[in-house]
mmCIF file of C-alpha atoms and ligand atoms in Angstrom:
data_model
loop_
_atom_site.group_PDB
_atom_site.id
_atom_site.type_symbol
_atom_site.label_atom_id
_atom_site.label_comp_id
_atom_site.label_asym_id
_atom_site.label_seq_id
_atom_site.Cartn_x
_atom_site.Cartn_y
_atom_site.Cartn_z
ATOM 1 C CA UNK A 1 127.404 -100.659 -72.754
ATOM 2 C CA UNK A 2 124.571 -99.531 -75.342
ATOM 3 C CA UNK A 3 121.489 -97.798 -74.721
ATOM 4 C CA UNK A 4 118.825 -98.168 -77.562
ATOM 5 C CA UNK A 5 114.916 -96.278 -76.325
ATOM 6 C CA UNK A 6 111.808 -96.866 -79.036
ATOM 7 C CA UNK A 7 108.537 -94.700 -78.691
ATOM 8 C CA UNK A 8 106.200 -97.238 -79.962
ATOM 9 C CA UNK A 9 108.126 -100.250 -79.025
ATOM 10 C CA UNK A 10 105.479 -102.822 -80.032
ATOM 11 C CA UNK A 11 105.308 -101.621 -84.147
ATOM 12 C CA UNK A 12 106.217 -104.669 -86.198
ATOM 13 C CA UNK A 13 108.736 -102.381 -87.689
ATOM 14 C CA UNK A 14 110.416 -101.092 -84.538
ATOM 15 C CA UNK A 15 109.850 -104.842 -83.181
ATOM 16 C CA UNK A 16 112.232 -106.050 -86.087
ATOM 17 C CA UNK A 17 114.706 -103.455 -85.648
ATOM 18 C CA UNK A 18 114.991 -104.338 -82.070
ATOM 19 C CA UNK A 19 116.013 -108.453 -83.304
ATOM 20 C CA UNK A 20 118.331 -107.129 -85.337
ATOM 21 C CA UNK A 21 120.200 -104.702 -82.994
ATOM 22 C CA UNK A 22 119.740 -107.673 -80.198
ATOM 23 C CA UNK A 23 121.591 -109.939 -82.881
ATOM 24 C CA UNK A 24 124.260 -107.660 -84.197
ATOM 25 C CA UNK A 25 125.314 -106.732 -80.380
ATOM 26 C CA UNK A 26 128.897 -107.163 -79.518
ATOM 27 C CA UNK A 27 129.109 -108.333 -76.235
ATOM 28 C CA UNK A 28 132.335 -108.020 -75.790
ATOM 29 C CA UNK A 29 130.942 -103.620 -75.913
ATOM 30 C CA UNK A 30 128.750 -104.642 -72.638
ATOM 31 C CA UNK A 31 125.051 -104.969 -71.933
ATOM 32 C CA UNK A 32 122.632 -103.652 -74.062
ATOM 33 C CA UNK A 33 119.546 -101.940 -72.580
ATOM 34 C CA UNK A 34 116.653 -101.355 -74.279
ATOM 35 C CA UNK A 35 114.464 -98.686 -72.916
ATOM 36 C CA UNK A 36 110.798 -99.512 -74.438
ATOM 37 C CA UNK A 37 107.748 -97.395 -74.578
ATOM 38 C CA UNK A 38 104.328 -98.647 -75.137
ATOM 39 C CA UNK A 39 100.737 -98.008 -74.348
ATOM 40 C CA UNK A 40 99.609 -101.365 -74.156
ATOM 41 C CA UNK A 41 100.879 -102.910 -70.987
ATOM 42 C CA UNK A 42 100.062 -106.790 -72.326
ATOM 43 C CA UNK A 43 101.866 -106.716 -75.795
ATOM 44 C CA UNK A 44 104.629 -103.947 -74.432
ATOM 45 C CA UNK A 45 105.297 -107.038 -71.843
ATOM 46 C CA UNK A 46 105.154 -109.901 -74.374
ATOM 47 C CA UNK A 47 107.915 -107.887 -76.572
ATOM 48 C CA UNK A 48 110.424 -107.199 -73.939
ATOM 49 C CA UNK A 49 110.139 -110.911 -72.705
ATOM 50 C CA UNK A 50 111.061 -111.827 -76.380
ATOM 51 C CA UNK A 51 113.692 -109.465 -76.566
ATOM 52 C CA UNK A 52 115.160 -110.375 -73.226
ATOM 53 C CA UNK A 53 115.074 -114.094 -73.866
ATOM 54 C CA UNK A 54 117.462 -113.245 -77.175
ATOM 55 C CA UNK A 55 120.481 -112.610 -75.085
ATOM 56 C CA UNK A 56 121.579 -112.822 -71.427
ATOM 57 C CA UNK A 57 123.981 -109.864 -72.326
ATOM 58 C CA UNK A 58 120.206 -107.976 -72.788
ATOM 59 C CA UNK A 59 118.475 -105.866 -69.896
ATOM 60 C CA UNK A 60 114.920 -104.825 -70.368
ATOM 61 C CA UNK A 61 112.743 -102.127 -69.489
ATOM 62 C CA UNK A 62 109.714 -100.641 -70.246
ATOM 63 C CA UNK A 63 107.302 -97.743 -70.019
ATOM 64 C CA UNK A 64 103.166 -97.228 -70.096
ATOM 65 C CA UNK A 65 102.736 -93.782 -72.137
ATOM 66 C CA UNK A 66 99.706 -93.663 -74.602
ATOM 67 C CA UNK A 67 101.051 -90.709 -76.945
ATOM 68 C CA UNK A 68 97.614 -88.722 -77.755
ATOM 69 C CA UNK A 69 98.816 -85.491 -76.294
ATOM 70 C CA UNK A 70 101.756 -83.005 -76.088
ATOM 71 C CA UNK A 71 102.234 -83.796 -72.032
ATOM 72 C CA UNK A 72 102.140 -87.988 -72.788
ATOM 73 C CA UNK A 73 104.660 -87.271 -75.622
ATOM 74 C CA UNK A 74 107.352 -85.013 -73.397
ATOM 75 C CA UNK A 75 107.165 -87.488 -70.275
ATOM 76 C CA UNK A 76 107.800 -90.463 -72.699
ATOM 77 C CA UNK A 77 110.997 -88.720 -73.782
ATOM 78 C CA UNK A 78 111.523 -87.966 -70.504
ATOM 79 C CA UNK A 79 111.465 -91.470 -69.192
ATOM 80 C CA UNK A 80 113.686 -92.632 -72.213
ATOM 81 C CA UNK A 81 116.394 -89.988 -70.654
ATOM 82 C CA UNK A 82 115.397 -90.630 -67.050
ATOM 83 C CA UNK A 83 118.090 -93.533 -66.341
ATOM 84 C CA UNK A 84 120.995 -92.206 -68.558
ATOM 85 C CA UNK A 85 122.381 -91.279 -71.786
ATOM 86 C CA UNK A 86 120.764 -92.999 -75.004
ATOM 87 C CA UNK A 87 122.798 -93.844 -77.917
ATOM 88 C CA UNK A 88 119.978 -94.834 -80.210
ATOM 89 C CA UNK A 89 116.299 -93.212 -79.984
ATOM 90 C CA UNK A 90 113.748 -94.755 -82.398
ATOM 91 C CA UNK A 91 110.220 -92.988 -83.149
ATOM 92 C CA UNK A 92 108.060 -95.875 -84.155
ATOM 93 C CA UNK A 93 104.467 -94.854 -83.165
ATOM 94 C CA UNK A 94 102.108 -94.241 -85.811
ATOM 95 C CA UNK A 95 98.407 -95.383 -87.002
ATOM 96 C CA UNK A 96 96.621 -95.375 -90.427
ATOM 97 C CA UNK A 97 92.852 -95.371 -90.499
ATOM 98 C CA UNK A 98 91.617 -95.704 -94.176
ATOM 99 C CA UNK A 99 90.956 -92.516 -95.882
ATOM 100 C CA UNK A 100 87.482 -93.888 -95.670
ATOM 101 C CA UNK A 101 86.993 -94.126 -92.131
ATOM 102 C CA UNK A 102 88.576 -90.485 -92.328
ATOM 103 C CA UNK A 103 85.962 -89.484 -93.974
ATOM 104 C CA UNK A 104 83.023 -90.449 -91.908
ATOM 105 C CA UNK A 105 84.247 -88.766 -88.763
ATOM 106 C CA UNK A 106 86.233 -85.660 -88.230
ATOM 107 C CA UNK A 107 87.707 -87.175 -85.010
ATOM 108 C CA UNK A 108 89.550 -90.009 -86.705
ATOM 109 C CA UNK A 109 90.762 -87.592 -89.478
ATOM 110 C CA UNK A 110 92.058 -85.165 -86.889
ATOM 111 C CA UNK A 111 93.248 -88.238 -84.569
ATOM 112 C CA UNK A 112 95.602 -89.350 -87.899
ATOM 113 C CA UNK A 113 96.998 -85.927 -87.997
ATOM 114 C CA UNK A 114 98.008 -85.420 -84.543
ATOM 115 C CA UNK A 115 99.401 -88.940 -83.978
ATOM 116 C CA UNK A 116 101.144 -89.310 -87.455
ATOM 117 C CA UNK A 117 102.189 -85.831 -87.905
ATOM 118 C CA UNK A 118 101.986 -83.201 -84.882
ATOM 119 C CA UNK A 119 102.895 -85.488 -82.165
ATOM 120 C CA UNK A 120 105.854 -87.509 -83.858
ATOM 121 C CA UNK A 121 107.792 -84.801 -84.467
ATOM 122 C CA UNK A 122 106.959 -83.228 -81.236
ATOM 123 C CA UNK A 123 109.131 -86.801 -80.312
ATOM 124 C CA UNK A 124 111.564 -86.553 -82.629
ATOM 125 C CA UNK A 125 111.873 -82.316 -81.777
ATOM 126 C CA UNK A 126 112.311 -83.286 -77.748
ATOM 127 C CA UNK A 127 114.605 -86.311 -78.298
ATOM 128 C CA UNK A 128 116.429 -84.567 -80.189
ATOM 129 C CA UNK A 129 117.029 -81.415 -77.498
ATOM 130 C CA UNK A 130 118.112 -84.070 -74.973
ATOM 131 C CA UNK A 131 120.764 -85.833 -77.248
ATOM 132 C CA UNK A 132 121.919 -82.237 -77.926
ATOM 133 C CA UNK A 133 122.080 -81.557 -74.485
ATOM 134 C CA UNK A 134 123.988 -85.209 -73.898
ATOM 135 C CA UNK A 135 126.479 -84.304 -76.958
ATOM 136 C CA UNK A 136 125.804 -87.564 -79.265
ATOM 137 C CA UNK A 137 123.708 -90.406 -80.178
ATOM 138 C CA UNK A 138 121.576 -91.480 -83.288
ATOM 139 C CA UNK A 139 117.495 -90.675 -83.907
ATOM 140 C CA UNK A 140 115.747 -92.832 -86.208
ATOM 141 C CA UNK A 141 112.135 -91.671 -87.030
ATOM 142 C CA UNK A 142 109.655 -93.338 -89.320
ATOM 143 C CA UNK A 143 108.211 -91.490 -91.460
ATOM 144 C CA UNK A 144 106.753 -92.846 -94.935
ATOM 145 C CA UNK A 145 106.881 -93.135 -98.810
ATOM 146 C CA UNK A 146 103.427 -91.847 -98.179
ATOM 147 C CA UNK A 147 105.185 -87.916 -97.375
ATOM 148 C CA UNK A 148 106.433 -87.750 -100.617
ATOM 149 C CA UNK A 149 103.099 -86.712 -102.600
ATOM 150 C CA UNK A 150 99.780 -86.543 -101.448
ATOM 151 C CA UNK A 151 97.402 -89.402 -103.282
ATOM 152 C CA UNK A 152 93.749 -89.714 -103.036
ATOM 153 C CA UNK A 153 94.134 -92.904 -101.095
ATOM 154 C CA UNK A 154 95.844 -91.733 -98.642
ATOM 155 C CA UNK A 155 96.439 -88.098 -98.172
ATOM 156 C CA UNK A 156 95.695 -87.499 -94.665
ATOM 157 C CA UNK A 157 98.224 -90.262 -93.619
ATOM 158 C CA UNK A 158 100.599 -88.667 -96.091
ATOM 159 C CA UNK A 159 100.504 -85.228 -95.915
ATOM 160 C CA UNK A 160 101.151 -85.909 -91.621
ATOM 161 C CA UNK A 161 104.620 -87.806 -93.074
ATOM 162 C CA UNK A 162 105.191 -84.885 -94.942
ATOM 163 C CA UNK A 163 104.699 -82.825 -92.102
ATOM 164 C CA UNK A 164 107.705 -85.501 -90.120
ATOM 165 C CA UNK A 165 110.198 -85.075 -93.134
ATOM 166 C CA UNK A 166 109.761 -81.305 -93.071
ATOM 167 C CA UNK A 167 110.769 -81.501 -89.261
ATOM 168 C CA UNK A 168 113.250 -84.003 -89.527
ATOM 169 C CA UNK A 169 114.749 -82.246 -92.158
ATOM 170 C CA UNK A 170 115.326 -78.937 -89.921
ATOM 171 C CA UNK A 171 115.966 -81.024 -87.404
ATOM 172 C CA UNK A 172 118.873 -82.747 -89.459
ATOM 173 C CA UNK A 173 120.193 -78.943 -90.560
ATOM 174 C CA UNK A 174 120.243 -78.078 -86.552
ATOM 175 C CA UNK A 175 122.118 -80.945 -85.732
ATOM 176 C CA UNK A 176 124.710 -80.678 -88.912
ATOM 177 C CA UNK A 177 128.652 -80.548 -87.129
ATOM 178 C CA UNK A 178 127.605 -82.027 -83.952
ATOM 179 C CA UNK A 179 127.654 -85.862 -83.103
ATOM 180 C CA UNK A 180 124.089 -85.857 -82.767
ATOM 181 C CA UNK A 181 122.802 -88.405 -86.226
ATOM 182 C CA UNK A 182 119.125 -88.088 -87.334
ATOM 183 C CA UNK A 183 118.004 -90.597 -89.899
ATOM 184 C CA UNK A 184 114.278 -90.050 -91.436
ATOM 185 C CA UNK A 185 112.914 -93.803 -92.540
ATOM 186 C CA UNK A 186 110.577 -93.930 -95.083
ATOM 187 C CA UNK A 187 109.306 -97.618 -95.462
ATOM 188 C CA UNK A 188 106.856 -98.808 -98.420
ATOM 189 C CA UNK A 189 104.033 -100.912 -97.450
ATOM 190 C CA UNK A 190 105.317 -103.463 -95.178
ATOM 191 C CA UNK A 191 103.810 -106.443 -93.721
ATOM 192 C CA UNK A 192 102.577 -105.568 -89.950
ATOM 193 C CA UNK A 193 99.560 -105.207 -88.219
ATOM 194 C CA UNK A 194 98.841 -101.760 -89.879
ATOM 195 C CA UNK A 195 98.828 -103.320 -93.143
ATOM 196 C CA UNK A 196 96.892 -106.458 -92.125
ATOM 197 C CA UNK A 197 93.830 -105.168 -94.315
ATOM 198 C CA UNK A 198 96.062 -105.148 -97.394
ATOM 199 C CA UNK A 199 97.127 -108.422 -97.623
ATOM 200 C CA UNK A 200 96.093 -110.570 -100.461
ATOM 201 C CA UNK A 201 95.490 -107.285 -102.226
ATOM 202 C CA UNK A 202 97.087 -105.647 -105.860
ATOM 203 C CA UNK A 203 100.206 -104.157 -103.157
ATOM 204 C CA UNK A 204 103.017 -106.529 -102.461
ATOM 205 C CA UNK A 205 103.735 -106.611 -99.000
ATOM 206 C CA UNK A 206 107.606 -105.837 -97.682
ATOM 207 C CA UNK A 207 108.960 -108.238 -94.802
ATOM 208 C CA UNK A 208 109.333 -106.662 -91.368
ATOM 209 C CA UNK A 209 112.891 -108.390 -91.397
ATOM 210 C CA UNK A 210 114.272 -106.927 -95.084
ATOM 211 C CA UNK A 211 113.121 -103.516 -93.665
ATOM 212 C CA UNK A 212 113.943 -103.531 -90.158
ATOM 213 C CA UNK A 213 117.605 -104.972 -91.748
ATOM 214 C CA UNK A 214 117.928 -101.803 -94.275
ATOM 215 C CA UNK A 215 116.677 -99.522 -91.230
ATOM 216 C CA UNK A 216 119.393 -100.632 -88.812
ATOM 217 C CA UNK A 217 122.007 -100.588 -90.814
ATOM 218 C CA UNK A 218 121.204 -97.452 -92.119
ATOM 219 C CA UNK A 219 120.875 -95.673 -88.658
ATOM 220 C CA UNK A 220 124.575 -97.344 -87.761
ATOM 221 C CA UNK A 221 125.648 -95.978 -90.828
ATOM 222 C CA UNK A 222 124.073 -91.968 -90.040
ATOM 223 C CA UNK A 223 122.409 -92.047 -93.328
ATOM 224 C CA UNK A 224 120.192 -88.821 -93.262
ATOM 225 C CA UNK A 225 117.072 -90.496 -95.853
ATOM 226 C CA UNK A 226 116.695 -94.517 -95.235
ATOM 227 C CA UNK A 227 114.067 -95.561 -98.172
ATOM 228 C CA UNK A 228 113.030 -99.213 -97.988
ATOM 229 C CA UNK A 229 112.990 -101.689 -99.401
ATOM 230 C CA UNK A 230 115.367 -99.291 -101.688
ATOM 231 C CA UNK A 231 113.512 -99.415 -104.810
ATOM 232 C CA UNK A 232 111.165 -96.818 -103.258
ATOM 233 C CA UNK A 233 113.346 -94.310 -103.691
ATOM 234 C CA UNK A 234 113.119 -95.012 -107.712
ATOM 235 C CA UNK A 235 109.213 -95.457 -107.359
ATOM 236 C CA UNK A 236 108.435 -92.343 -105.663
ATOM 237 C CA UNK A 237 111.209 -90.229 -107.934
ATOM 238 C CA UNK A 238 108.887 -91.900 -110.810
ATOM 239 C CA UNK A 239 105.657 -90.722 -108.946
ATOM 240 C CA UNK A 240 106.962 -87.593 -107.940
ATOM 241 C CA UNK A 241 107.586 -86.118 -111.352
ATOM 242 C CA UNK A 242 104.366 -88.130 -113.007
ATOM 243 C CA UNK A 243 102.496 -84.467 -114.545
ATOM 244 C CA UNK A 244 99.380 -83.540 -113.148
ATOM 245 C CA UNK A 245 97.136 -84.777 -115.841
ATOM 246 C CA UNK A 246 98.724 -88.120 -115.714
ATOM 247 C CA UNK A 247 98.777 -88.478 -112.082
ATOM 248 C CA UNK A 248 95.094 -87.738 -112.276
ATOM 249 C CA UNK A 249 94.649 -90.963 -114.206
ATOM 250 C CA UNK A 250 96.107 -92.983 -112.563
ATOM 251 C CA UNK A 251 94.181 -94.917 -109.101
ATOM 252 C CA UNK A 252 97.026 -94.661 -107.241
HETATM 253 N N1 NAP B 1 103.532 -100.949 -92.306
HETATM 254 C C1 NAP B 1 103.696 -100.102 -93.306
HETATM 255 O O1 NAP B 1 103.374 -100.397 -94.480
HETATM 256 C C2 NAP B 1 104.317 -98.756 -93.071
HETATM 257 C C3 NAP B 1 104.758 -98.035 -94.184
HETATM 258 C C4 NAP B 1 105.320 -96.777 -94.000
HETATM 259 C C5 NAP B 1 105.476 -96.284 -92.713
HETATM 260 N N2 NAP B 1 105.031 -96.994 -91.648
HETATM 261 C C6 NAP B 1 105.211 -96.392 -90.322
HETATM 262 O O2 NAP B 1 105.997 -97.237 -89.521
HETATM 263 C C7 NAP B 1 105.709 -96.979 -88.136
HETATM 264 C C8 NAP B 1 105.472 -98.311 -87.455
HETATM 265 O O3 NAP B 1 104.307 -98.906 -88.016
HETATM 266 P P1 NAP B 1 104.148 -100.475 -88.189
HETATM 267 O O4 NAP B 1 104.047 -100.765 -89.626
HETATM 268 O O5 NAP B 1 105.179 -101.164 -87.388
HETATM 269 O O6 NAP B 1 102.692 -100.690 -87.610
HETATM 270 P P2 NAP B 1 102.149 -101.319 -86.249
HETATM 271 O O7 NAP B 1 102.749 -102.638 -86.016
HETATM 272 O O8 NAP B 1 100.677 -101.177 -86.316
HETATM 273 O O9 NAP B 1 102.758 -100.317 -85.171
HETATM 274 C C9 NAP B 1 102.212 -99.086 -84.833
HETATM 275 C C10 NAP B 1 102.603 -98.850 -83.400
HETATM 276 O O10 NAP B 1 102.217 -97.553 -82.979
HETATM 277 C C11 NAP B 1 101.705 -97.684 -81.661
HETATM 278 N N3 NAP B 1 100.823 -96.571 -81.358
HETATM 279 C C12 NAP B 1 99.823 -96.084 -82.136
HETATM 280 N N4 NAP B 1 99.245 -95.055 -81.510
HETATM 281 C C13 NAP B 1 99.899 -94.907 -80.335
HETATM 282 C C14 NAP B 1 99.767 -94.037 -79.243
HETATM 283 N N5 NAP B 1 98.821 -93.102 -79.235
HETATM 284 N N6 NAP B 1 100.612 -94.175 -78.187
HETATM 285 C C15 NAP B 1 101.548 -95.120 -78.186
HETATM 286 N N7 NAP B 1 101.741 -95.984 -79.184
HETATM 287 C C16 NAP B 1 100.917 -95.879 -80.238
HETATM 288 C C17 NAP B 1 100.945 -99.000 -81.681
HETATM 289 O O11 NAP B 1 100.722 -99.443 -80.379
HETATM 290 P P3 NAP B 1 99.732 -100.674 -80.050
HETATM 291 O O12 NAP B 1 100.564 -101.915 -80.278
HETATM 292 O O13 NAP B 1 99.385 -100.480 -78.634
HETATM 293 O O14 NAP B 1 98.569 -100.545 -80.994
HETATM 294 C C18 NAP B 1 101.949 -99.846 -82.443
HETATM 295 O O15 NAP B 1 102.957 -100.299 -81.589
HETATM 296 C C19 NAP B 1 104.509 -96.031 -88.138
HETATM 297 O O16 NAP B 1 104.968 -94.713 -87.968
HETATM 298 C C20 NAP B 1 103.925 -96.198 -89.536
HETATM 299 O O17 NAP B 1 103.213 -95.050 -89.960
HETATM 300 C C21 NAP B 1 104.474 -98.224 -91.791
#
């Protein structure tokens, strides 16, 4: 028996990871559940019919919560805990509005923060508390290569990731010698609906299925720091140490 809960559990990303944990399951372990949290009832509905079709050894459920506050966020991780202890949580929710759109109204540059950056680690801080409190499991949040220096395209949406691996990090420190595993996941730009106005641009696209594959076995293998695909660790080492002045030239 395996529990596995996502907050955001119709992201292409978290989507993927969920085929790949329905594929690798050993039935011979017992059912898998999968508790899944959405906001939109439609698509939430559509991804837990996939999922359950994948597998009779597969149970379903899922959960309306639209996380735009502090009291949505804390009954989500409530429900996820409601039925029983979790083995695997997932933080998955997240939006990116262009940095142009940011600019021409306050509300969506303050909505970016709170979503991307206050509000996911208020997840990952509370899901965290109740796998403490149940003595083990595994968190996976996504954060992004984005955290890892602020750009002109994109620093909003960044500087909230930055704000997640801060978190996660203490989060990782607070958890250190118990069975309690927190990974941080910081994806490049992969192909899903958030990235749908990028394609056919200069940026190649990542597959959902290369990283959902490098995120799952990373969280079954309680790696603190998942970067994928994995040359974006190398990249953003490169972009991290670029000096100022040459950083400043580039349109990054
Ligand atoms: N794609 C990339 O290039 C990339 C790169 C780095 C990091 N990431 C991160 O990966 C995570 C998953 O993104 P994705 O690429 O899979 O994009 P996606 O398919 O657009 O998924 C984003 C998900 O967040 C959900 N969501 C947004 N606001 C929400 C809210 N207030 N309450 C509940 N759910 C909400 C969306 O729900 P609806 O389906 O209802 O809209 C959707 O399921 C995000 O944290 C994103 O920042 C993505």
């Amino acid at each position: 028996m395996r529990t596995i809960a996502v907050l955001g559990a119709t992201s292409g990303i978290a989507q993927g990871c969920l085929r790949e944990w329905v594929a690798g399951h050993d039935p011979s372990t017992g059912r898998l559940t999968l508790r899944l949290i959405g906001r939109d009832r439609t698509r939430l509905e559509r991804v837990a019919a996939d999922l359950g079709a994948r597998s009779a050894e597969v149970e379903v459920t899922t959960a309306l919560h639209d996380l735009t506050e502090t009291t949505a966020v804390s009954q989500a991780v409530d429900a996820v805990f409601a039925d029983g202890p979790v083995d695997v949580v997932m933080v998955a929710f997240g939006t990116m509005p262009t940095q142009q759109d940011a600019d021409a109204d306050p509300a969506v540059a303050a909505d970016l923060l709170t979503v991307n950056g206050t509000l996911t680690l208020l997840a990952a801080h509370l899901a965290t508390l109740r796998l403490l409190e149940q003595g083990s499991g595994a968190l996976a949040v996504i954060g992004s290569v984005a955290g890892d220096r602020g750009r002109r395209s994109n620093y909003l949406y960044g500087a909230a990731k930055a704000m997640v691996a801060t978190g996660v990090a203490g989060l990782q420190h607070r958890t250190a010698g118990t069975s309690v595993a927190i990974t941080l996941v910081k994806p490049g730009p992969t192909a899903t609906p958030m990235t749908d106005h990028l394609r056919g641009g200069r940026l190649s696209l990542a597959k959902v299925e290369t990283v959902a594959g490098d995120i799952v076995r990373g969280v079954e293998g309680g790696r603190p720091v998942v970067y994928t695909p994995r040359r974006w660790r190398l990249i953003m080492a490169v972009i991290r140490l670029l000096p100022r002045p040459v950083f400043e030239r580039t349109s990054l």
